[in-house]
């Protein structure tokens, strides 16, 4: 009679990676033919999760469920309508003006590089910016032309974009109304020992990180719009929204601030310094005052792991047909959840207990007698 087959922990860990890769490959084969609907569904699920937070807050204040949902959906539709009437036309207008003005700014940048080269030559410094300035001007001009062509093609496909937006919003409302039942049903498929950990971790991480990041992006965008408008910054609404919403990806807002400041400095160095100082000041106020109250320590990842998770998330999003942008947005909360699960699994392996993601010993099937 054969004894019950029990694999050692090191063998289980060794088998986990190839099984994970195989499952991801199968998932990719299933999702790619369905594109773009998986990305639309994920986007709708994220929007529904965001709308669920104020709905629960209102229900906690004594409002009936239907009234809380009606208020949240109504306010959301009103904000979307306000953005479509006031914000989007300004963004499109300023983007077109920026594309028109960009070649002149690049020519001024080339002139500055030539002046810097003359200054270096006069002092005997071995510096040659000629090739650099020509290459920079050529590459950036090509990028501007490609971006303008893509913008025109995007405007040409407005009908398809509108249909997808409507699908996402309608699906988000349905997921909001039936999300609790859907999540409870999916949780029943999890092992009993892992169910509480998975549900708690997902709620805490996505509630603390994703919802907090979106709210921070909105607050930062509004604050930047006000400050840039008061300072008279050209294309202030466009740059403020770009800086605000790049906060959804860690460290991306800092790169955006530098890029915007350098771009404006090509036309007027003083304006570039004003934007740099204003953006950093507003960002520090938001980071030091508002962010700790909204998010706390919900992620729990070291900066090195954050930087590693971003390119991996973008690549996985592209491979699974979700898109690079959605992969970047989901990279950090998914990595945080994975770290929590692996920590719990490793802790129970070290203590000699049955891991939470394994079936209890009593439920393992017996092998037939020989």
mmCIF file of C-alpha atoms in Angstrom:
data_model
loop_
_atom_site.group_PDB
_atom_site.id
_atom_site.type_symbol
_atom_site.label_atom_id
_atom_site.label_comp_id
_atom_site.label_asym_id
_atom_site.label_seq_id
_atom_site.Cartn_x
_atom_site.Cartn_y
_atom_site.Cartn_z
ATOM 1 C CA UNK A 1 0.000 0.000 0.000
ATOM 2 C CA UNK A 2 1.409 3.361 -1.051
ATOM 3 C CA UNK A 3 1.640 6.094 1.512
ATOM 4 C CA UNK A 4 0.031 9.421 0.924
ATOM 5 C CA UNK A 5 2.108 11.476 -1.527
ATOM 6 C CA UNK A 6 3.457 14.598 0.204
ATOM 7 C CA UNK A 7 5.767 16.879 -1.787
ATOM 8 C CA UNK A 8 8.561 18.740 0.044
ATOM 9 C CA UNK A 9 8.244 22.543 0.205
ATOM 10 C CA UNK A 10 11.196 23.177 -2.138
ATOM 11 C CA UNK A 11 9.628 21.007 -4.831
ATOM 12 C CA UNK A 12 6.286 22.792 -4.478
ATOM 13 C CA UNK A 13 8.043 26.141 -4.885
ATOM 14 C CA UNK A 14 9.943 24.830 -7.931
ATOM 15 C CA UNK A 15 6.752 23.636 -9.607
ATOM 16 C CA UNK A 16 4.892 26.890 -8.899
ATOM 17 C CA UNK A 17 6.797 29.012 -11.462
ATOM 18 C CA UNK A 18 6.303 26.806 -14.556
ATOM 19 C CA UNK A 19 2.653 26.281 -13.624
ATOM 20 C CA UNK A 20 2.199 30.034 -13.260
ATOM 21 C CA UNK A 21 3.826 30.648 -16.652
ATOM 22 C CA UNK A 22 1.633 27.978 -18.249
ATOM 23 C CA UNK A 23 -1.519 29.480 -16.732
ATOM 24 C CA UNK A 24 -0.543 32.960 -17.927
ATOM 25 C CA UNK A 25 0.057 31.635 -21.437
ATOM 26 C CA UNK A 26 -3.361 29.925 -21.475
ATOM 27 C CA UNK A 27 -4.976 33.120 -20.141
ATOM 28 C CA UNK A 28 -3.285 35.136 -22.883
ATOM 29 C CA UNK A 29 -4.550 32.766 -25.564
ATOM 30 C CA UNK A 30 -8.060 33.211 -24.202
ATOM 31 C CA UNK A 31 -7.960 36.996 -23.807
ATOM 32 C CA UNK A 32 -6.273 38.126 -27.025
ATOM 33 C CA UNK A 33 -9.091 37.035 -29.396
ATOM 34 C CA UNK A 34 -11.549 38.907 -27.161
ATOM 35 C CA UNK A 35 -9.670 42.246 -27.256
ATOM 36 C CA UNK A 36 -10.558 44.998 -26.448
ATOM 37 C CA UNK A 37 -13.356 43.657 -24.238
ATOM 38 C CA UNK A 38 -11.092 42.335 -21.408
ATOM 39 C CA UNK A 39 -9.551 45.803 -21.052
ATOM 40 C CA UNK A 40 -13.002 47.409 -21.114
ATOM 41 C CA UNK A 41 -14.228 45.001 -18.440
ATOM 42 C CA UNK A 42 -11.220 45.666 -16.187
ATOM 43 C CA UNK A 43 -11.650 49.423 -16.619
ATOM 44 C CA UNK A 44 -15.353 49.123 -15.772
ATOM 45 C CA UNK A 45 -14.540 47.014 -12.701
ATOM 46 C CA UNK A 46 -12.069 49.655 -11.474
ATOM 47 C CA UNK A 47 -14.622 52.428 -11.987
ATOM 48 C CA UNK A 48 -17.265 50.384 -10.160
ATOM 49 C CA UNK A 49 -14.855 49.872 -7.280
ATOM 50 C CA UNK A 50 -14.253 53.622 -7.062
ATOM 51 C CA UNK A 51 -17.982 54.360 -7.102
ATOM 52 C CA UNK A 52 -18.552 51.745 -4.412
ATOM 53 C CA UNK A 53 -16.466 53.675 -1.878
ATOM 54 C CA UNK A 54 -18.692 56.792 -1.645
ATOM 55 C CA UNK A 55 -21.765 54.561 -1.907
ATOM 56 C CA UNK A 56 -20.712 52.618 1.207
ATOM 57 C CA UNK A 57 -19.902 55.879 2.970
ATOM 58 C CA UNK A 58 -23.386 57.231 2.265
ATOM 59 C CA UNK A 59 -25.037 53.967 3.337
ATOM 60 C CA UNK A 60 -23.019 54.120 6.552
ATOM 61 C CA UNK A 61 -24.619 57.532 7.196
ATOM 62 C CA UNK A 62 -28.096 55.983 7.082
ATOM 63 C CA UNK A 63 -29.099 56.467 3.436
ATOM 64 C CA UNK A 64 -30.970 53.625 1.720
ATOM 65 C CA UNK A 65 -28.918 51.614 -0.725
ATOM 66 C CA UNK A 66 -30.839 52.706 -3.811
ATOM 67 C CA UNK A 67 -30.599 56.365 -2.836
ATOM 68 C CA UNK A 68 -26.848 56.132 -2.166
ATOM 69 C CA UNK A 69 -26.253 54.500 -5.548
ATOM 70 C CA UNK A 70 -28.491 57.053 -7.279
ATOM 71 C CA UNK A 71 -26.634 59.977 -5.695
ATOM 72 C CA UNK A 72 -23.192 58.579 -6.532
ATOM 73 C CA UNK A 73 -24.114 57.732 -10.128
ATOM 74 C CA UNK A 74 -25.836 61.101 -10.591
ATOM 75 C CA UNK A 75 -22.889 63.085 -9.252
ATOM 76 C CA UNK A 76 -20.481 61.021 -11.368
ATOM 77 C CA UNK A 77 -22.506 61.621 -14.525
ATOM 78 C CA UNK A 78 -22.625 65.327 -13.702
ATOM 79 C CA UNK A 79 -18.843 65.486 -13.252
ATOM 80 C CA UNK A 80 -18.317 63.613 -16.523
ATOM 81 C CA UNK A 81 -20.646 66.028 -18.280
ATOM 82 C CA UNK A 82 -18.805 69.005 -16.779
ATOM 83 C CA UNK A 83 -15.484 67.566 -17.933
ATOM 84 C CA UNK A 84 -16.876 66.973 -21.428
ATOM 85 C CA UNK A 85 -18.217 70.533 -21.667
ATOM 86 C CA UNK A 86 -15.407 72.514 -19.984
ATOM 87 C CA UNK A 87 -12.238 70.435 -19.657
ATOM 88 C CA UNK A 88 -12.016 68.322 -22.813
ATOM 89 C CA UNK A 89 -12.399 71.223 -25.306
ATOM 90 C CA UNK A 90 -9.654 73.154 -23.513
ATOM 91 C CA UNK A 91 -7.368 70.137 -23.498
ATOM 92 C CA UNK A 92 -7.872 69.571 -27.223
ATOM 93 C CA UNK A 93 -7.394 73.264 -27.992
ATOM 94 C CA UNK A 94 -4.212 73.593 -25.933
ATOM 95 C CA UNK A 95 -2.835 70.332 -27.298
ATOM 96 C CA UNK A 96 -3.278 71.588 -30.853
ATOM 97 C CA UNK A 97 -1.621 74.898 -29.998
ATOM 98 C CA UNK A 98 1.270 73.073 -28.323
ATOM 99 C CA UNK A 99 1.864 70.889 -31.373
ATOM 100 C CA UNK A 100 1.905 74.028 -33.546
ATOM 101 C CA UNK A 101 4.341 75.870 -31.252
ATOM 102 C CA UNK A 102 6.638 72.903 -30.608
ATOM 103 C CA UNK A 103 8.866 73.267 -33.747
ATOM 104 C CA UNK A 104 9.658 76.878 -32.820
ATOM 105 C CA UNK A 105 10.545 75.874 -29.274
ATOM 106 C CA UNK A 106 12.817 73.123 -30.573
ATOM 107 C CA UNK A 107 14.580 75.614 -32.847
ATOM 108 C CA UNK A 108 15.178 77.835 -29.830
ATOM 109 C CA UNK A 109 16.523 74.838 -27.961
ATOM 110 C CA UNK A 110 18.943 74.159 -30.790
ATOM 111 C CA UNK A 111 20.092 77.792 -30.628
ATOM 112 C CA UNK A 112 20.720 77.438 -26.892
ATOM 113 C CA UNK A 113 22.800 74.301 -27.502
ATOM 114 C CA UNK A 114 24.848 76.140 -30.127
ATOM 115 C CA UNK A 115 25.458 79.006 -27.694
ATOM 116 C CA UNK A 116 26.518 76.502 -25.045
ATOM 117 C CA UNK A 117 28.910 74.900 -27.510
ATOM 118 C CA UNK A 118 30.412 78.303 -28.376
ATOM 119 C CA UNK A 119 30.865 79.027 -24.671
ATOM 120 C CA UNK A 120 32.604 75.676 -24.173
ATOM 121 C CA UNK A 121 34.884 76.159 -27.204
ATOM 122 C CA UNK A 122 35.882 79.642 -26.010
ATOM 123 C CA UNK A 123 37.111 78.066 -22.772
ATOM 124 C CA UNK A 124 38.875 75.167 -24.443
ATOM 125 C CA UNK A 125 36.429 72.501 -23.281
ATOM 126 C CA UNK A 126 36.193 69.379 -25.514
ATOM 127 C CA UNK A 127 32.474 69.627 -26.138
ATOM 128 C CA UNK A 128 30.508 69.127 -29.356
ATOM 129 C CA UNK A 129 26.747 69.644 -29.249
ATOM 130 C CA UNK A 130 26.311 69.980 -33.004
ATOM 131 C CA UNK A 131 25.322 66.390 -33.684
ATOM 132 C CA UNK A 132 23.318 66.255 -30.465
ATOM 133 C CA UNK A 133 21.235 69.322 -31.297
ATOM 134 C CA UNK A 134 20.583 68.164 -34.874
ATOM 135 C CA UNK A 135 19.614 64.667 -33.727
ATOM 136 C CA UNK A 136 17.434 66.051 -30.938
ATOM 137 C CA UNK A 137 15.611 68.385 -33.310
ATOM 138 C CA UNK A 138 15.084 65.650 -35.900
ATOM 139 C CA UNK A 139 13.855 63.048 -33.446
ATOM 140 C CA UNK A 140 11.559 65.418 -31.586
ATOM 141 C CA UNK A 141 10.082 66.799 -34.799
ATOM 142 C CA UNK A 142 9.362 63.258 -35.980
ATOM 143 C CA UNK A 143 7.767 62.496 -32.626
ATOM 144 C CA UNK A 144 5.604 65.624 -32.840
ATOM 145 C CA UNK A 145 4.451 64.743 -36.373
ATOM 146 C CA UNK A 146 3.654 61.174 -35.359
ATOM 147 C CA UNK A 147 1.777 62.386 -32.293
ATOM 148 C CA UNK A 148 -0.262 64.858 -34.345
ATOM 149 C CA UNK A 149 -1.097 62.150 -36.886
ATOM 150 C CA UNK A 150 -2.194 59.814 -34.091
ATOM 151 C CA UNK A 151 -4.286 62.611 -32.622
ATOM 152 C CA UNK A 152 -6.013 63.139 -35.957
ATOM 153 C CA UNK A 153 -6.643 59.405 -36.316
ATOM 154 C CA UNK A 154 -8.000 59.355 -32.757
ATOM 155 C CA UNK A 155 -10.370 62.189 -33.563
ATOM 156 C CA UNK A 156 -11.363 60.290 -36.689
ATOM 157 C CA UNK A 157 -12.349 57.262 -34.620
ATOM 158 C CA UNK A 158 -14.430 59.291 -32.178
ATOM 159 C CA UNK A 159 -17.479 57.098 -32.797
ATOM 160 C CA UNK A 160 -15.667 53.928 -31.739
ATOM 161 C CA UNK A 161 -14.164 55.675 -28.729
ATOM 162 C CA UNK A 162 -17.567 56.977 -27.692
ATOM 163 C CA UNK A 163 -19.123 53.530 -28.006
ATOM 164 C CA UNK A 164 -16.371 51.995 -25.868
ATOM 165 C CA UNK A 165 -16.780 54.741 -23.269
ATOM 166 C CA UNK A 166 -20.521 54.153 -23.084
ATOM 167 C CA UNK A 167 -19.947 50.395 -22.738
ATOM 168 C CA UNK A 168 -17.488 50.950 -19.884
ATOM 169 C CA UNK A 169 -19.801 53.344 -18.029
ATOM 170 C CA UNK A 170 -22.900 51.156 -18.404
ATOM 171 C CA UNK A 171 -20.967 48.046 -17.380
ATOM 172 C CA UNK A 172 -19.522 49.931 -14.401
ATOM 173 C CA UNK A 173 -23.041 50.792 -13.202
ATOM 174 C CA UNK A 174 -24.156 47.172 -13.468
ATOM 175 C CA UNK A 175 -21.032 45.995 -11.647
ATOM 176 C CA UNK A 176 -21.674 48.600 -8.954
ATOM 177 C CA UNK A 177 -25.220 47.359 -8.412
ATOM 178 C CA UNK A 178 -24.322 43.662 -8.419
ATOM 179 C CA UNK A 179 -20.671 43.809 -7.389
ATOM 180 C CA UNK A 180 -21.202 42.493 -3.869
ATOM 181 C CA UNK A 181 -22.892 39.338 -5.121
ATOM 182 C CA UNK A 182 -20.257 38.833 -7.820
ATOM 183 C CA UNK A 183 -17.352 39.201 -5.376
ATOM 184 C CA UNK A 184 -19.017 36.876 -2.855
ATOM 185 C CA UNK A 185 -19.578 34.278 -5.549
ATOM 186 C CA UNK A 186 -15.971 34.453 -6.739
ATOM 187 C CA UNK A 187 -14.711 34.215 -3.153
ATOM 188 C CA UNK A 188 -16.526 30.882 -2.733
ATOM 189 C CA UNK A 189 -14.123 29.353 -5.272
ATOM 190 C CA UNK A 190 -11.130 30.118 -3.074
ATOM 191 C CA UNK A 191 -9.810 27.635 -0.494
ATOM 192 C CA UNK A 192 -11.409 28.195 2.885
ATOM 193 C CA UNK A 193 -8.083 28.888 4.607
ATOM 194 C CA UNK A 194 -7.100 31.497 1.987
ATOM 195 C CA UNK A 195 -10.491 33.164 1.532
ATOM 196 C CA UNK A 196 -10.240 35.670 4.362
ATOM 197 C CA UNK A 197 -6.643 36.627 3.517
ATOM 198 C CA UNK A 198 -7.356 37.146 -0.189
ATOM 199 C CA UNK A 199 -10.551 39.168 0.282
ATOM 200 C CA UNK A 200 -9.060 41.323 3.049
ATOM 201 C CA UNK A 201 -5.844 41.982 1.119
ATOM 202 C CA UNK A 202 -7.610 42.880 -2.120
ATOM 203 C CA UNK A 203 -10.027 45.230 -0.373
ATOM 204 C CA UNK A 204 -7.294 46.914 1.689
ATOM 205 C CA UNK A 205 -4.806 47.292 -1.148
ATOM 206 C CA UNK A 206 -7.157 48.476 -3.857
ATOM 207 C CA UNK A 207 -9.156 50.620 -1.456
ATOM 208 C CA UNK A 208 -6.034 52.189 0.015
ATOM 209 C CA UNK A 209 -3.870 52.468 -3.098
ATOM 210 C CA UNK A 210 -5.915 52.620 -6.282
ATOM 211 C CA UNK A 211 -8.813 54.664 -4.936
ATOM 212 C CA UNK A 212 -6.375 56.893 -3.055
ATOM 213 C CA UNK A 213 -4.217 57.433 -6.144
ATOM 214 C CA UNK A 214 -7.213 58.399 -8.281
ATOM 215 C CA UNK A 215 -8.416 60.864 -5.653
ATOM 216 C CA UNK A 216 -4.899 62.281 -5.315
ATOM 217 C CA UNK A 217 -4.682 62.661 -9.096
ATOM 218 C CA UNK A 218 -7.955 64.618 -9.136
ATOM 219 C CA UNK A 219 -6.895 66.835 -6.215
ATOM 220 C CA UNK A 220 -3.458 67.476 -7.701
ATOM 221 C CA UNK A 221 -4.902 68.243 -11.150
ATOM 222 C CA UNK A 222 -7.377 70.767 -9.756
ATOM 223 C CA UNK A 223 -4.694 72.394 -7.574
ATOM 224 C CA UNK A 224 -2.264 72.608 -10.498
ATOM 225 C CA UNK A 225 -4.939 74.092 -12.763
ATOM 226 C CA UNK A 226 -5.648 76.819 -10.194
ATOM 227 C CA UNK A 227 -1.951 77.609 -9.610
ATOM 228 C CA UNK A 228 -0.982 77.545 -13.295
ATOM 229 C CA UNK A 229 -3.969 79.750 -14.192
ATOM 230 C CA UNK A 230 -3.012 82.303 -11.526
ATOM 231 C CA UNK A 231 0.590 82.315 -12.775
ATOM 232 C CA UNK A 232 -0.515 82.652 -16.401
ATOM 233 C CA UNK A 233 1.353 79.542 -17.525
ATOM 234 C CA UNK A 234 0.790 78.795 -21.236
ATOM 235 C CA UNK A 235 -1.120 75.560 -21.831
ATOM 236 C CA UNK A 236 -1.639 75.446 -18.059
ATOM 237 C CA UNK A 237 -4.740 73.210 -18.103
ATOM 238 C CA UNK A 238 -3.065 70.647 -20.374
ATOM 239 C CA UNK A 239 0.135 70.506 -18.327
ATOM 240 C CA UNK A 240 -1.739 70.449 -15.000
ATOM 241 C CA UNK A 241 -3.874 67.476 -16.047
ATOM 242 C CA UNK A 242 -0.807 65.674 -17.439
ATOM 243 C CA UNK A 243 1.125 66.161 -14.191
ATOM 244 C CA UNK A 244 -1.874 65.243 -12.039
ATOM 245 C CA UNK A 245 -2.857 62.022 -13.745
ATOM 246 C CA UNK A 246 0.683 60.718 -14.122
ATOM 247 C CA UNK A 247 0.600 60.314 -10.328
ATOM 248 C CA UNK A 248 -1.332 57.096 -11.024
ATOM 249 C CA UNK A 249 2.079 55.627 -11.908
ATOM 250 C CA UNK A 250 4.770 55.974 -9.199
ATOM 251 C CA UNK A 251 7.568 58.452 -10.011
ATOM 252 C CA UNK A 252 5.953 59.328 -13.365
ATOM 253 C CA UNK A 253 4.732 62.723 -12.135
ATOM 254 C CA UNK A 254 8.308 63.777 -11.281
ATOM 255 C CA UNK A 255 9.422 62.962 -14.818
ATOM 256 C CA UNK A 256 6.424 64.831 -16.216
ATOM 257 C CA UNK A 257 7.225 67.928 -14.139
ATOM 258 C CA UNK A 258 10.821 67.937 -15.389
ATOM 259 C CA UNK A 259 9.748 67.398 -19.010
ATOM 260 C CA UNK A 260 7.141 70.172 -18.869
ATOM 261 C CA UNK A 261 9.585 72.575 -17.191
ATOM 262 C CA UNK A 262 12.308 71.903 -19.774
ATOM 263 C CA UNK A 263 9.806 72.261 -22.614
ATOM 264 C CA UNK A 264 8.574 75.632 -21.355
ATOM 265 C CA UNK A 265 12.143 76.752 -20.614
ATOM 266 C CA UNK A 266 12.922 76.456 -24.332
ATOM 267 C CA UNK A 267 10.493 79.307 -24.945
ATOM 268 C CA UNK A 268 11.057 81.250 -21.699
ATOM 269 C CA UNK A 269 13.508 80.068 -18.977
ATOM 270 C CA UNK A 270 11.651 82.049 -16.330
ATOM 271 C CA UNK A 271 8.380 80.297 -17.142
ATOM 272 C CA UNK A 272 10.097 76.926 -16.936
ATOM 273 C CA UNK A 273 11.482 77.751 -13.472
ATOM 274 C CA UNK A 274 8.067 79.002 -12.313
ATOM 275 C CA UNK A 275 6.395 75.781 -13.424
ATOM 276 C CA UNK A 276 9.100 73.687 -11.767
ATOM 277 C CA UNK A 277 8.815 75.556 -8.464
ATOM 278 C CA UNK A 278 4.998 75.657 -8.488
ATOM 279 C CA UNK A 279 4.557 72.000 -9.423
ATOM 280 C CA UNK A 280 7.035 70.821 -6.787
ATOM 281 C CA UNK A 281 5.428 73.029 -4.112
ATOM 282 C CA UNK A 282 1.893 71.855 -4.840
ATOM 283 C CA UNK A 283 3.075 68.240 -5.073
ATOM 284 C CA UNK A 284 4.824 68.461 -1.705
ATOM 285 C CA UNK A 285 1.714 69.892 -0.052
ATOM 286 C CA UNK A 286 -0.399 67.063 -1.467
ATOM 287 C CA UNK A 287 2.182 64.395 -0.580
ATOM 288 C CA UNK A 288 2.809 65.606 2.971
ATOM 289 C CA UNK A 289 -0.688 66.712 3.998
ATOM 290 C CA UNK A 290 -3.281 64.812 1.962
ATOM 291 C CA UNK A 291 -1.621 61.553 0.911
ATOM 292 C CA UNK A 292 -0.944 60.186 4.454
ATOM 293 C CA UNK A 293 -4.587 60.719 5.386
ATOM 294 C CA UNK A 294 -5.875 58.964 2.260
ATOM 295 C CA UNK A 295 -3.459 56.080 1.781
ATOM 296 C CA UNK A 296 -1.285 55.533 4.847
ATOM 297 C CA UNK A 297 0.913 52.481 4.266
ATOM 298 C CA UNK A 298 -1.491 50.453 2.165
ATOM 299 C CA UNK A 299 1.100 49.321 -0.403
ATOM 300 C CA UNK A 300 4.034 48.201 1.743
ATOM 301 C CA UNK A 301 6.513 47.881 -1.153
ATOM 302 C CA UNK A 302 10.080 49.121 -1.139
ATOM 303 C CA UNK A 303 11.003 51.662 -3.877
ATOM 304 C CA UNK A 304 13.164 49.058 -5.634
ATOM 305 C CA UNK A 305 10.215 46.658 -5.912
ATOM 306 C CA UNK A 306 8.028 49.511 -7.162
ATOM 307 C CA UNK A 307 10.464 50.192 -9.988
ATOM 308 C CA UNK A 308 10.633 46.480 -10.842
ATOM 309 C CA UNK A 309 6.859 46.014 -10.808
ATOM 310 C CA UNK A 310 6.163 48.886 -13.249
ATOM 311 C CA UNK A 311 7.885 47.494 -16.387
ATOM 312 C CA UNK A 312 6.685 43.993 -15.526
ATOM 313 C CA UNK A 313 3.111 45.266 -15.196
ATOM 314 C CA UNK A 314 3.316 47.134 -18.500
ATOM 315 C CA UNK A 315 4.705 44.065 -20.258
ATOM 316 C CA UNK A 316 2.116 41.704 -18.768
ATOM 317 C CA UNK A 317 -0.672 44.135 -19.637
ATOM 318 C CA UNK A 318 0.537 44.218 -23.231
ATOM 319 C CA UNK A 319 0.900 40.433 -23.444
ATOM 320 C CA UNK A 320 -2.571 39.825 -21.988
ATOM 321 C CA UNK A 321 -4.207 42.352 -24.307
ATOM 322 C CA UNK A 322 -5.024 44.856 -21.543
ATOM 323 C CA UNK A 323 -2.639 47.547 -22.787
ATOM 324 C CA UNK A 324 0.542 49.052 -21.381
ATOM 325 C CA UNK A 325 -1.242 51.900 -19.595
ATOM 326 C CA UNK A 326 -3.678 49.657 -17.727
ATOM 327 C CA UNK A 327 -0.799 47.336 -16.866
ATOM 328 C CA UNK A 328 1.148 50.263 -15.376
ATOM 329 C CA UNK A 329 -1.840 51.404 -13.329
ATOM 330 C CA UNK A 330 -2.464 47.901 -11.936
ATOM 331 C CA UNK A 331 1.199 46.960 -11.463
ATOM 332 C CA UNK A 332 1.688 48.343 -7.957
ATOM 333 C CA UNK A 333 -1.524 47.116 -6.255
ATOM 334 C CA UNK A 334 -1.172 43.682 -7.869
ATOM 335 C CA UNK A 335 2.483 43.477 -6.779
ATOM 336 C CA UNK A 336 1.488 44.518 -3.258
ATOM 337 C CA UNK A 337 -1.167 41.790 -3.102
ATOM 338 C CA UNK A 338 1.301 39.221 -4.441
ATOM 339 C CA UNK A 339 3.845 40.227 -1.788
ATOM 340 C CA UNK A 340 1.244 39.822 0.964
ATOM 341 C CA UNK A 341 0.268 36.357 -0.289
ATOM 342 C CA UNK A 342 3.888 35.226 -0.643
ATOM 343 C CA UNK A 343 4.750 36.537 2.824
ATOM 344 C CA UNK A 344 1.844 34.637 4.358
ATOM 345 C CA UNK A 345 2.752 31.490 2.437
ATOM 346 C CA UNK A 346 6.432 31.707 3.404
ATOM 347 C CA UNK A 347 5.613 32.366 7.056
ATOM 348 C CA UNK A 348 3.451 29.262 7.283
ATOM 349 C CA UNK A 349 6.044 27.170 5.433
ATOM 350 C CA UNK A 350 8.695 28.249 7.941
ATOM 351 C CA UNK A 351 6.420 27.448 10.857
ATOM 352 C CA UNK A 352 5.655 23.993 9.454
ATOM 353 C CA UNK A 353 1.946 24.650 9.027
ATOM 354 C CA UNK A 354 -0.162 23.846 5.986
ATOM 355 C CA UNK A 355 0.038 26.881 3.640
ATOM 356 C CA UNK A 356 -3.140 28.888 3.290
ATOM 357 C CA UNK A 357 -3.232 28.237 -0.457
ATOM 358 C CA UNK A 358 -3.031 24.453 -0.021
ATOM 359 C CA UNK A 359 -5.822 22.055 0.748
ATOM 360 C CA UNK A 360 -5.945 20.697 4.308
ATOM 361 C CA UNK A 361 -4.210 17.383 4.809
ATOM 362 C CA UNK A 362 -7.460 15.590 5.521
ATOM 363 C CA UNK A 363 -8.925 16.565 2.185
ATOM 364 C CA UNK A 364 -6.120 15.196 0.014
ATOM 365 C CA UNK A 365 -7.267 12.300 -2.159
ATOM 366 C CA UNK A 366 -5.921 8.873 -1.285
ATOM 367 C CA UNK A 367 -3.967 7.013 -3.926
ATOM 368 C CA UNK A 368 -5.369 3.619 -4.924
ATOM 369 C CA UNK A 369 -3.888 0.526 -3.329
ATOM 370 C CA UNK A 370 -1.233 -1.266 -5.292
#
